[in-house]
Amino acid sequence: MAEASIKIVFQLGQGQGGQDGGISVKERRSHAARIGRLSSTQAAGSTVNKNQPSKHTVRYPAPRTQALYRLCVRKPNYASSSSSGSKSNASDSSSSSDEERQLTPPPVVLNGNSDPFAMLPIIITPLVNQCLTFMREALYPSIYYNSFFRRLYGSSHGPINVLQDSTWLPAQTARQDWGTAASSLTSEGQAMACIASFLGNMAPLMPEAGRLKIRREALIYTTKSSQLLRRSLDKLPNAGSKSVLLRDPSLITHVFWLFRAAVFSENKSSVAVHGKVLAQSIMQGFNEGFVDHLMIIQAINADCDDATKFMRRTHFDPDWYRTIIQPIWAMAEYILPPIPETAYVNINSTIEIPELREIFTNSLHQAAYCEDGMQVPHEAWGPLEQRQLAFAWFVTQSEYTMSKLLQIYFDLQGGNYVPYQTGAQQAPTPGQRLTQIGLALGLLYYVRVLGHETKINGQDIRDSSPEIIKHLRSTMQQVSVVATEDEKQHYREAHAWVYFLGAFEEERKGIPPTSTWFQRRLAEHVNVSREKSWNTSSSWIGYRRIFRTFLYTDWAYPSGFAWFDRIVTMYTMPVS
């Protein structure tokens, strides 16, 4: 959030190292025993007179580390779910360990180290307390308080307060995400993986010394969580088989949190292992009816974050995702406020792959709602249910766009045939193929910048730009070598847009003039196009009109109006 900075102070008690704040097996067993004795005592006490003290009452000392922070989460309605849950619990008892079974809530709210994880034996150390506060008050609000959603829904409310702001839809969504994350934790292993993933989110914002301690602590939680998962898997009936499919929702949730922890700790090997299991299990679980859309959306969001940051295919098949999310799109598009089709249907003819053209059209459609003169009033979004449905349309369209663009990029890069036109039989030339690769990468970069920027204290903690720009530069270097003169002329507008995006990234990151590459290439391209009469104009006004047939928004800072003409005149000599 640009308007207010978040102060994060690393706290670690005197003499309390990474291991000291952990939870030993003995501590977990002691805690579980205390809970069991407390439940037995309360059950027995209900049958005796209130004035008669129970001889079984035992006073236990407070845990050694008190919770400094409690998570405010709406308590689930256990009464309504007890009847339906009893059958599933009975059937799952043979295939799920004690760590993975959904725990029965205690009859009274427990204080101290049990918060915010119900009766799970999780010690809330000062570091964990600070991390939970950071997630609630910084990360979740910042995800939705970006330029796109402020343009879409208005920014009159200012920065989000997830506990108090109940009117602005992104604030409601941030609060729901926070509550969903906490209420989904039904086992000790899930809770530990959740804490590890949250620590991974906070670590990049810390000074180096604090960052190392946080990552070490996150590794401890991840290791313990993985041990509990392995124990649960070993108790499955088919533990000896090679199948990676999980059919227990609790186990799938456990793997999801471990996957998220691996993503934000940048552990590529763990991302690969957990991602494969998670994707296959979720896809099968959705087909069998025990995995819902919310879990899928959250998992694919983490998958896209990692895939765009390290340029890999997503573990989830984008075509499958489109199939299962299509009903939501159909309902949402029926109630979306109308936007003139001229704002998003007239895309550039150099976008030749049909699937890529469709993605560009959808991206232009989404961006149109944020453009000056086309922003709709708050009332136009309809009642809350319709606003939430429209919000889901924006989120899921963006997730599909990213995963599909990565698929197109790697297919084209690997030489896999993608028809350029319906019924096309001839394989594309190198210049054609590389141009379409550049367009796919350019759109991937711009979608991340426009809709997924998450700035805290001026730092985008979900920034995927460096790796995308690296691949984009390599692609355009190849274009300049292999494209024929006719292809350079034919695709001049596409190449100009791609060069512009790279120049935009250099401008927004403050790259010094001596180190720029895209800005020099953009200036050279504009000047050569004018000299060869490929384009009659070299001004920003003329090129802005071209860029809008791909995707361009004036509200993406810094606007091309402020720097385009300057760099075109600054760099006039060809570069090698």
Coordinates of C-alpha atoms in Angstrom, one line a residue:
M1 CA 0.0 0.0 0.0
A2 CA 1.6 3.2 -1.2
E3 CA -0.2 5.5 1.2
A4 CA 1.1 3.9 4.5
S5 CA 4.2 1.9 5.2
I6 CA 4.2 -1.2 7.3
K7 CA 6.8 -1.3 10.1
I8 CA 8.1 -4.8 10.6
V9 CA 10.4 -5.5 13.5
F10 CA 12.1 -8.9 13.9
Q11 CA 11.5 -10.2 17.4
L12 CA 13.3 -13.1 18.9
G13 CA 13.5 -13.7 22.7
Q14 CA 16.8 -13.5 24.4
G15 CA 18.4 -16.9 24.1
Q16 CA 15.6 -18.2 22.0
G17 CA 17.1 -19.7 18.9
G18 CA 15.3 -21.4 16.0
Q19 CA 15.0 -24.7 17.8
D20 CA 13.9 -23.2 21.1
G21 CA 10.6 -21.9 19.7
G22 CA 9.8 -25.3 18.1
I23 CA 7.5 -28.0 19.4
S24 CA 8.9 -31.3 20.4
V25 CA 7.1 -34.6 20.3
K26 CA 6.9 -34.6 24.1
E27 CA 5.3 -31.1 24.1
R28 CA 2.7 -32.2 21.5
R29 CA 1.8 -35.3 23.5
S30 CA 1.6 -33.3 26.7
H31 CA -0.7 -30.8 25.1
A32 CA -2.9 -33.4 23.7
A33 CA -3.1 -35.2 27.1
R34 CA -4.1 -31.9 28.7
I35 CA -6.8 -31.4 26.2
G36 CA -8.1 -34.9 26.7
R37 CA -8.2 -34.6 30.4
L38 CA -9.9 -31.2 30.2
S39 CA -12.6 -32.6 27.9
S40 CA -13.1 -35.6 30.3
T41 CA -13.3 -33.3 33.3
Q42 CA -15.9 -31.0 31.6
A43 CA -18.0 -34.0 30.5
A44 CA -17.9 -35.5 34.0
G45 CA -18.6 -32.1 35.6
S46 CA -21.9 -31.7 33.7
T47 CA -23.4 -34.7 35.6
V48 CA -22.7 -33.4 39.1
N49 CA -24.0 -30.5 41.1
K50 CA -22.4 -27.2 40.2
N51 CA -21.7 -26.4 43.9
Q52 CA -19.9 -29.7 44.3
P53 CA -16.3 -29.4 43.3
S54 CA -15.1 -32.2 41.0
K55 CA -12.3 -34.3 42.4
H56 CA -10.9 -34.7 38.9
T57 CA -10.4 -31.0 38.4
V58 CA -6.7 -30.3 37.8
R59 CA -5.2 -26.9 37.4
Y60 CA -2.4 -26.8 34.8
P61 CA 0.3 -24.2 34.5
A62 CA 0.2 -21.8 31.7
P63 CA 2.3 -22.7 28.6
R64 CA 5.8 -21.4 28.6
T65 CA 5.2 -19.0 25.7
Q66 CA 2.0 -17.0 25.8
A67 CA 0.1 -16.0 22.7
L68 CA 0.5 -12.3 22.0
Y69 CA -2.0 -12.2 19.2
R70 CA -5.2 -14.0 18.4
L71 CA -6.7 -14.5 15.0
C72 CA -10.3 -13.3 14.7
V73 CA -12.0 -16.0 12.6
R74 CA -15.7 -16.7 12.3
K75 CA -16.3 -20.0 14.0
P76 CA -17.7 -22.7 11.7
N77 CA -21.1 -24.1 12.4
Y78 CA -20.2 -27.5 13.7
A79 CA -23.8 -28.4 14.7
S80 CA -24.9 -28.2 11.1
S81 CA -22.0 -30.1 9.7
S82 CA -21.9 -32.8 12.4
S83 CA -24.4 -35.1 10.8
S84 CA -22.9 -34.9 7.3
G85 CA -19.4 -35.2 8.7
S86 CA -20.0 -38.2 10.8
K87 CA -20.3 -40.5 7.8
S88 CA -17.2 -39.2 6.1
N89 CA -15.1 -39.3 9.2
A90 CA -16.1 -43.0 9.7
S91 CA -15.1 -43.9 6.2
D92 CA -11.9 -41.9 6.4
S93 CA -10.7 -43.2 9.7
S94 CA -8.9 -46.1 8.2
S95 CA -7.1 -43.9 5.6
S96 CA -6.1 -40.9 7.7
S97 CA -3.7 -40.6 10.6
D98 CA -4.5 -38.8 13.9
E99 CA -2.7 -35.8 12.6
E100 CA -5.0 -35.5 9.6
R101 CA -8.4 -36.2 11.1
Q102 CA -10.6 -33.2 11.7
L103 CA -10.5 -32.5 15.4
T104 CA -13.6 -32.1 17.5
P105 CA -13.7 -28.5 18.9
P106 CA -13.5 -28.2 22.7
P107 CA -16.6 -27.1 24.6
V108 CA -14.9 -23.9 25.7
V109 CA -12.6 -21.5 24.0
L110 CA -9.0 -22.2 25.1
N111 CA -6.6 -19.3 25.6
G112 CA -2.9 -19.1 25.4
N113 CA -0.9 -21.1 22.8
S114 CA -3.9 -22.8 21.3
D115 CA -5.0 -19.6 19.6
P116 CA -5.4 -19.0 16.7
F117 CA -5.3 -22.7 15.8
A118 CA -8.2 -24.0 17.9
M119 CA -7.0 -27.0 20.0
L120 CA -3.9 -27.7 17.8
P121 CA -0.7 -27.7 19.8
I122 CA 0.9 -24.7 18.1
I123 CA 3.0 -22.4 20.3
I124 CA 2.5 -18.8 19.2
T125 CA 6.1 -17.5 19.6
P126 CA 6.7 -13.7 19.2
L127 CA 7.9 -14.4 15.7
V128 CA 4.8 -16.4 14.7
N129 CA 2.7 -13.7 16.3
Q130 CA 4.4 -11.0 14.3
C131 CA 4.0 -13.1 11.1
L132 CA 0.3 -13.6 11.6
T133 CA -0.1 -9.9 12.2
F134 CA 1.9 -9.1 9.0
M135 CA -0.3 -11.4 6.9
R136 CA -3.6 -10.0 8.2
E137 CA -2.6 -6.3 8.2
A138 CA -0.2 -6.1 5.3
L139 CA -0.1 -9.0 2.8
Y140 CA -3.8 -9.9 2.4
P141 CA -4.8 -6.2 2.1
S142 CA -2.0 -5.4 -0.3
I143 CA -3.0 -8.2 -2.7
Y144 CA -6.3 -6.4 -3.4
Y145 CA -5.2 -2.8 -2.9
N146 CA -3.4 -2.6 -6.2
S147 CA -3.9 -0.2 -9.1
F148 CA -6.2 -2.5 -11.0
F149 CA -8.8 -2.9 -8.2
R150 CA -8.6 0.7 -7.2
R151 CA -9.4 1.7 -10.7
L152 CA -12.1 -0.9 -11.0
Y153 CA -13.9 -0.2 -7.7
G154 CA -12.7 3.2 -6.8
S155 CA -10.1 4.2 -4.1
S156 CA -12.1 6.6 -2.0
H157 CA -11.9 4.2 0.9
G158 CA -8.1 4.4 1.1
P159 CA -6.0 1.5 2.3
I160 CA -7.9 -1.6 3.3
N161 CA -8.6 -2.4 6.9
V162 CA -9.6 -6.1 6.7
L163 CA -11.3 -6.0 10.1
Q164 CA -13.3 -2.7 9.7
D165 CA -13.9 -2.1 6.0
S166 CA -17.1 -4.0 5.2
T167 CA -18.3 -2.0 2.1
W168 CA -15.5 -2.1 -0.4
L169 CA -15.5 -5.4 -2.3
P170 CA -11.7 -6.0 -2.4
A171 CA -11.6 -5.4 1.4
Q172 CA -14.3 -8.0 1.9
T173 CA -12.4 -10.4 -0.3
A174 CA -9.2 -9.8 1.7
R175 CA -11.0 -10.5 4.9
Q176 CA -12.6 -13.7 3.5
D177 CA -9.2 -14.9 2.3
W178 CA -7.7 -14.4 5.7
G179 CA -10.6 -16.1 7.4
T180 CA -10.6 -19.0 4.9
A181 CA -6.8 -19.5 5.4
A182 CA -7.2 -19.9 9.1
S183 CA -10.5 -21.9 9.2
S184 CA -9.1 -24.4 6.7
L185 CA -6.5 -25.6 9.2
T186 CA -7.7 -28.9 10.8
S187 CA -4.5 -30.6 11.7
E188 CA -1.2 -29.8 13.3
G189 CA 0.7 -30.5 10.0
Q190 CA -1.5 -28.1 8.1
A191 CA -1.0 -25.4 10.7
M192 CA 2.8 -25.8 10.6
A193 CA 2.9 -25.6 6.8
C194 CA 0.7 -22.5 6.9
I195 CA 3.1 -20.8 9.3
A196 CA 6.0 -21.8 7.1
S197 CA 4.4 -20.3 4.1
F198 CA 3.5 -17.1 6.0
L199 CA 7.1 -16.8 7.2
G200 CA 8.2 -17.1 3.6
N201 CA 6.0 -14.2 2.6
M202 CA 7.5 -12.0 5.4
A203 CA 11.1 -12.9 5.0
P204 CA 12.0 -10.8 1.9
L205 CA 11.0 -7.6 3.7
M206 CA 13.4 -8.2 6.6
P207 CA 17.0 -7.1 7.0
E208 CA 19.4 -9.8 6.1
A209 CA 20.1 -11.0 9.6
G210 CA 16.4 -11.3 10.4
R211 CA 15.7 -12.8 7.0
L212 CA 18.0 -15.7 7.6
K213 CA 16.5 -16.4 11.0
I214 CA 13.0 -16.3 9.6
R215 CA 13.9 -18.7 6.7
R216 CA 15.5 -21.1 9.2
E217 CA 12.4 -21.0 11.3
A218 CA 10.2 -21.6 8.2
L219 CA 12.4 -24.6 7.3
I220 CA 11.9 -26.1 10.8
Y221 CA 8.1 -25.8 10.5
T222 CA 8.2 -27.2 7.0
T223 CA 10.2 -30.2 8.1
K224 CA 7.9 -31.0 11.0
S225 CA 4.9 -30.6 8.8
S226 CA 6.4 -32.9 6.1
Q227 CA 7.1 -35.5 8.8
L228 CA 3.5 -35.5 9.9
L229 CA 2.4 -35.8 6.3
R230 CA 4.7 -38.7 5.7
R231 CA 3.2 -40.4 8.8
S232 CA -0.3 -39.9 7.5
L233 CA 0.6 -41.2 4.0
D234 CA 2.3 -44.3 5.5
K235 CA -1.1 -45.2 7.2
L236 CA -3.0 -45.1 3.9
P237 CA -4.2 -48.5 2.6
N238 CA -2.3 -48.1 -0.6
A239 CA 0.8 -46.6 0.9
G240 CA 3.0 -49.0 -1.0
S241 CA 1.7 -48.1 -4.4
K242 CA 3.2 -45.6 -6.8
S243 CA 0.0 -43.5 -7.2
V244 CA 0.4 -39.8 -6.3
L245 CA -3.3 -39.2 -6.1
L246 CA -4.8 -38.2 -2.7
R247 CA -8.5 -38.7 -2.0
D248 CA -8.6 -37.3 1.5
P249 CA -9.5 -33.6 1.5
S250 CA -7.5 -33.1 4.7
L251 CA -4.4 -34.5 3.0
I252 CA -4.9 -32.4 -0.1
T253 CA -5.2 -29.3 2.1
H254 CA -1.9 -30.3 3.9
V255 CA -0.1 -30.7 0.6
F256 CA -1.5 -27.3 -0.6
W257 CA 0.1 -25.5 2.4
L258 CA 3.3 -27.3 1.9
F259 CA 3.2 -26.3 -1.8
R260 CA 2.6 -22.7 -0.9
A261 CA 5.4 -22.8 1.6
A262 CA 7.7 -24.2 -1.0
V263 CA 6.7 -21.5 -3.5
F264 CA 7.5 -18.6 -1.2
S265 CA 10.7 -20.2 0.0
E266 CA 11.7 -20.7 -3.6
N267 CA 12.4 -24.4 -3.0
K268 CA 12.1 -25.6 -6.6
S269 CA 12.4 -29.3 -5.9
S270 CA 9.7 -29.1 -3.3
V271 CA 7.5 -27.0 -5.6
A272 CA 7.9 -29.7 -8.3
V273 CA 7.0 -32.6 -6.0
H274 CA 4.2 -31.0 -4.2
G275 CA 2.9 -29.3 -7.3
K276 CA 2.5 -32.5 -9.2
V277 CA 0.7 -34.3 -6.4
L278 CA -1.5 -31.3 -5.6
A279 CA -2.6 -30.7 -9.2
Q280 CA -3.4 -34.3 -10.0
S281 CA -5.2 -34.8 -6.7
I282 CA -7.2 -31.6 -7.0
M283 CA -8.3 -32.4 -10.6
Q284 CA -9.4 -35.9 -9.6
G285 CA -10.9 -34.6 -6.4
F286 CA -13.0 -32.0 -8.3
N287 CA -14.2 -34.7 -10.6
E288 CA -15.2 -36.8 -7.6
G289 CA -16.9 -33.9 -5.9
F290 CA -14.8 -33.4 -2.7
V291 CA -12.7 -30.4 -4.0
D292 CA -14.4 -27.1 -4.5
H293 CA -13.6 -24.1 -6.8
L294 CA -12.1 -22.1 -4.0
M295 CA -9.4 -24.6 -3.3
I296 CA -8.6 -24.8 -7.0
I297 CA -8.4 -21.0 -7.4
Q298 CA -6.1 -20.7 -4.4
A299 CA -3.8 -23.5 -5.6
I300 CA -3.6 -22.2 -9.2
N301 CA -2.9 -18.7 -7.9
A302 CA 0.2 -20.0 -6.0
D303 CA 1.1 -22.1 -9.1
C304 CA 1.0 -19.0 -11.4
D305 CA 3.1 -17.0 -8.9
D306 CA 5.9 -19.5 -9.0
A307 CA 5.5 -20.4 -12.7
T308 CA 5.8 -16.8 -13.9
K309 CA 8.7 -16.0 -11.5
F310 CA 10.8 -18.9 -12.7
M311 CA 9.3 -19.4 -16.2
R312 CA 8.0 -22.9 -16.2
R313 CA 4.7 -24.5 -17.2
T314 CA 2.0 -24.5 -14.5
H315 CA 1.3 -27.8 -12.8
F316 CA -2.4 -27.3 -13.5
D317 CA -3.5 -27.8 -17.1
P318 CA -5.0 -24.5 -18.3
D319 CA -7.4 -26.2 -20.7
W320 CA -8.8 -28.3 -17.8
Y321 CA -9.1 -25.1 -15.7
R322 CA -11.0 -23.3 -18.4
T323 CA -13.4 -26.2 -18.7
I324 CA -14.3 -26.3 -15.0
I325 CA -14.4 -22.5 -14.6
Q326 CA -16.4 -21.9 -17.8
P327 CA -19.8 -22.0 -16.0
I328 CA -18.7 -19.2 -13.6
W329 CA -17.6 -17.1 -16.6
A330 CA -20.9 -17.6 -18.3
M331 CA -22.9 -16.5 -15.3
A332 CA -20.6 -13.6 -14.6
E333 CA -20.6 -12.3 -18.2
Y334 CA -24.4 -12.3 -18.1
I335 CA -24.5 -9.8 -15.3
L336 CA -21.3 -7.7 -16.0
P337 CA -21.9 -4.0 -16.5
P338 CA -21.9 -3.4 -20.3
I339 CA -18.8 -2.1 -22.0
P340 CA -18.7 -1.1 -25.7
E341 CA -17.3 -3.9 -27.7
T342 CA -15.2 -1.5 -29.7
A343 CA -13.0 -1.2 -26.6
Y344 CA -11.7 -4.7 -26.8
V345 CA -12.6 -6.5 -30.1
N346 CA -10.4 -4.6 -32.6
I347 CA -7.1 -6.2 -31.8
N348 CA -4.0 -6.1 -34.0
S349 CA -3.8 -8.4 -37.0
T350 CA -0.2 -9.5 -36.2
I351 CA -1.6 -11.6 -33.4
E352 CA -2.0 -14.7 -35.5
I353 CA -2.6 -17.6 -33.1
P354 CA -6.4 -18.0 -32.5
E355 CA -5.9 -18.9 -28.8
L356 CA -3.6 -15.9 -28.4
R357 CA -6.0 -13.6 -30.1
E358 CA -8.7 -14.7 -27.7
I359 CA -6.5 -14.1 -24.7
F360 CA -5.7 -10.6 -25.9
T361 CA -9.4 -9.9 -26.4
N362 CA -10.2 -11.1 -22.9
S363 CA -7.4 -9.0 -21.4
L364 CA -8.5 -5.9 -23.2
H365 CA -12.1 -6.6 -22.0
Q366 CA -10.9 -6.7 -18.4
A367 CA -8.7 -3.6 -18.7
A368 CA -11.5 -1.6 -20.3
Y369 CA -13.4 -1.5 -17.0
C370 CA -10.5 0.6 -15.6
E371 CA -10.1 3.1 -18.4
D372 CA -11.1 6.7 -18.1
G373 CA -14.6 7.3 -19.4
M374 CA -15.6 3.6 -19.1
Q375 CA -15.4 3.1 -15.4
V376 CA -18.8 2.1 -14.0
P377 CA -20.4 3.5 -10.8
H378 CA -20.5 1.3 -7.7
E379 CA -24.2 0.7 -8.1
A380 CA -23.7 -0.8 -11.6
W381 CA -22.1 -3.9 -10.1
G382 CA -25.4 -4.9 -8.6
P383 CA -26.0 -6.6 -5.2
L384 CA -23.3 -8.3 -3.2
E385 CA -23.7 -11.7 -4.9
Q386 CA -23.3 -10.2 -8.3
R387 CA -20.3 -8.2 -7.3
Q388 CA -18.6 -11.3 -5.9
L389 CA -19.4 -13.2 -9.1
A390 CA -17.9 -10.4 -11.2
F391 CA -14.9 -10.3 -9.0
A392 CA -14.4 -14.1 -9.5
W393 CA -14.5 -13.5 -13.2
F394 CA -11.6 -11.1 -13.1
V395 CA -9.5 -13.3 -10.9
T396 CA -10.1 -16.6 -12.7
Q397 CA -9.7 -15.0 -16.2
S398 CA -6.3 -13.7 -15.1
E399 CA -5.2 -17.1 -13.7
Y400 CA -6.2 -18.8 -16.9
T401 CA -4.5 -16.1 -19.0
M402 CA -1.2 -16.6 -17.2
S403 CA -1.2 -20.4 -17.3
K404 CA -2.3 -20.5 -21.0
L405 CA 0.3 -17.9 -22.1
L406 CA 3.0 -20.0 -20.4
Q407 CA 1.7 -23.1 -22.3
I408 CA 1.7 -21.3 -25.6
Y409 CA 5.2 -19.9 -25.0
F410 CA 6.7 -23.3 -24.2
D411 CA 4.8 -25.0 -27.0
L412 CA 6.2 -22.5 -29.5
Q413 CA 9.6 -22.5 -28.0
G414 CA 9.8 -26.3 -28.3
G415 CA 8.7 -26.3 -31.9
N416 CA 5.3 -27.8 -31.2
Y417 CA 2.9 -27.0 -34.0
V418 CA 0.2 -24.4 -33.1
P419 CA -2.1 -23.6 -36.0
Y420 CA -1.9 -19.9 -36.9
Q421 CA -5.2 -19.9 -38.6
T422 CA -8.1 -22.3 -38.9
G423 CA -7.0 -25.0 -41.2
A424 CA -3.5 -23.8 -41.6
Q425 CA -1.1 -26.6 -42.7
Q426 CA 2.3 -25.0 -43.1
A427 CA 4.6 -24.6 -40.1
P428 CA 5.5 -21.0 -39.2
T429 CA 8.8 -19.4 -40.2
P430 CA 11.3 -18.6 -37.5
G431 CA 10.4 -15.0 -37.7
Q432 CA 6.7 -15.7 -37.3
R433 CA 7.2 -18.1 -34.5
L434 CA 9.5 -15.8 -32.5
T435 CA 7.1 -12.9 -33.0
Q436 CA 4.2 -14.8 -31.5
I437 CA 6.5 -15.9 -28.7
G438 CA 7.3 -12.3 -28.0
L439 CA 3.6 -11.3 -28.0
A440 CA 2.8 -14.1 -25.5
L441 CA 5.6 -13.1 -23.2
G442 CA 4.7 -9.4 -23.5
L443 CA 1.1 -10.0 -22.5
L444 CA 2.2 -12.3 -19.7
Y445 CA 4.5 -9.5 -18.4
Y446 CA 1.8 -6.8 -18.7
V447 CA -0.9 -8.9 -17.0
R448 CA 1.4 -9.5 -14.0
V449 CA 2.2 -5.8 -13.8
L450 CA -1.4 -4.6 -14.1
G451 CA -3.2 -7.1 -11.9
H452 CA -0.8 -8.8 -9.6
E453 CA 1.5 -6.2 -8.2
T454 CA 1.6 -6.5 -4.4
K455 CA 3.7 -3.7 -2.9
I456 CA 4.6 -3.4 0.7
N457 CA 6.9 -0.6 1.7
G458 CA 7.5 0.0 -1.9
Q459 CA 8.6 -3.5 -2.7
D460 CA 6.6 -5.8 -4.9
I461 CA 6.9 -9.2 -3.1
R462 CA 5.2 -11.0 -6.0
D463 CA 7.3 -9.5 -8.8
S464 CA 7.8 -11.9 -11.7
S465 CA 9.2 -9.3 -14.1
P466 CA 12.9 -10.1 -14.0
E467 CA 12.6 -13.6 -15.5
I468 CA 9.9 -12.7 -18.0
I469 CA 11.9 -9.7 -19.2
K470 CA 15.0 -11.9 -19.5
H471 CA 13.2 -14.3 -21.8
L472 CA 11.6 -11.5 -23.7
R473 CA 15.0 -9.9 -24.4
S474 CA 16.4 -13.2 -25.6
T475 CA 13.4 -13.7 -27.9
M476 CA 13.8 -10.2 -29.5
Q477 CA 17.5 -10.7 -29.9
Q478 CA 16.7 -13.8 -32.0
V479 CA 14.0 -11.9 -33.9
S480 CA 16.6 -9.3 -35.0
V481 CA 18.8 -12.0 -36.4
V482 CA 16.4 -14.5 -38.1
A483 CA 13.5 -12.3 -39.2
T484 CA 13.6 -11.3 -42.9
E485 CA 13.2 -7.7 -44.0
D486 CA 9.6 -8.5 -45.1
E487 CA 8.8 -10.0 -41.7
K488 CA 10.3 -7.0 -39.9
Q489 CA 8.1 -4.7 -41.9
H490 CA 5.0 -6.9 -41.5
Y491 CA 5.4 -7.3 -37.8
R492 CA 6.7 -3.8 -37.1
E493 CA 3.8 -2.9 -34.8
A494 CA 4.1 -6.1 -32.8
H495 CA 7.8 -5.6 -32.4
A496 CA 7.3 -2.0 -31.4
W497 CA 4.8 -3.0 -28.7
V498 CA 7.2 -5.7 -27.3
Y499 CA 10.1 -3.2 -27.2
F500 CA 7.8 -0.7 -25.5
L501 CA 7.0 -3.1 -22.7
G502 CA 10.6 -3.8 -22.0
A503 CA 11.4 -0.1 -22.1
F504 CA 8.5 0.5 -19.7
E505 CA 10.0 -2.0 -17.3
E506 CA 13.4 -0.3 -17.5
E507 CA 11.7 3.1 -16.8
R508 CA 9.6 1.9 -13.9
K509 CA 12.6 0.1 -12.3
G510 CA 14.8 3.2 -12.8
I511 CA 17.5 1.5 -14.9
P512 CA 20.3 4.0 -15.6
P513 CA 20.6 5.0 -19.3
T514 CA 24.0 3.3 -19.6
S515 CA 22.4 -0.1 -18.8
T516 CA 19.1 0.1 -20.8
W517 CA 18.6 -2.3 -23.6
F518 CA 14.9 -2.2 -24.6
Q519 CA 14.8 1.6 -24.6
R520 CA 17.6 1.7 -27.1
R521 CA 16.0 -0.9 -29.2
L522 CA 12.7 0.9 -29.1
A523 CA 14.2 4.1 -30.2
E524 CA 16.1 2.4 -33.0
H525 CA 13.0 0.6 -34.1
V526 CA 10.9 3.8 -34.2
N527 CA 13.6 5.7 -36.1
V528 CA 14.2 2.9 -38.6
S529 CA 10.4 2.5 -39.2
R530 CA 10.2 6.2 -40.0
E531 CA 13.2 6.2 -42.3
K532 CA 11.8 3.3 -44.3
S533 CA 8.3 4.8 -44.3
W534 CA 6.9 1.8 -42.5
N535 CA 5.2 4.2 -40.1
T536 CA 4.5 7.8 -40.8
S537 CA 4.7 9.0 -37.2
S538 CA 7.4 8.6 -34.5
S539 CA 5.5 10.4 -31.8
W540 CA 3.9 9.0 -28.7
I541 CA 0.4 9.9 -29.9
G542 CA 0.9 7.8 -33.0
Y543 CA 2.4 4.8 -31.2
R544 CA -0.1 5.0 -28.4
R545 CA -2.8 4.3 -30.9
I546 CA -0.9 1.2 -32.1
F547 CA -0.2 -0.1 -28.6
R548 CA -3.9 0.0 -27.7
T549 CA -4.6 -2.6 -30.4
F550 CA -2.5 -4.9 -28.3
L551 CA -2.9 -3.9 -24.6
Y552 CA -2.0 -0.5 -23.1
T553 CA -3.3 1.5 -20.2
D554 CA -2.5 5.1 -19.4
W555 CA -2.9 4.4 -15.6
A556 CA 0.1 2.0 -15.5
Y557 CA 2.8 4.1 -14.0
P558 CA 4.9 5.6 -15.5
S559 CA 2.7 6.5 -18.5
G560 CA 4.4 6.4 -21.9
F561 CA 3.3 10.0 -22.3
A562 CA 6.0 11.0 -19.8
W563 CA 9.0 9.3 -21.3
F564 CA 8.4 7.8 -24.8
D565 CA 9.3 10.9 -26.9
R566 CA 12.3 11.5 -24.7
I567 CA 14.0 8.2 -25.2
V568 CA 13.2 8.2 -29.0
T569 CA 15.1 11.4 -29.3
M570 CA 17.8 10.4 -26.8
Y571 CA 18.9 7.2 -28.6
T572 CA 19.2 7.8 -32.3
M573 CA 22.2 5.5 -33.1
P574 CA 21.7 1.8 -33.9
V575 CA 22.9 -0.6 -31.2
S576 CA 24.8 -3.8 -31.7

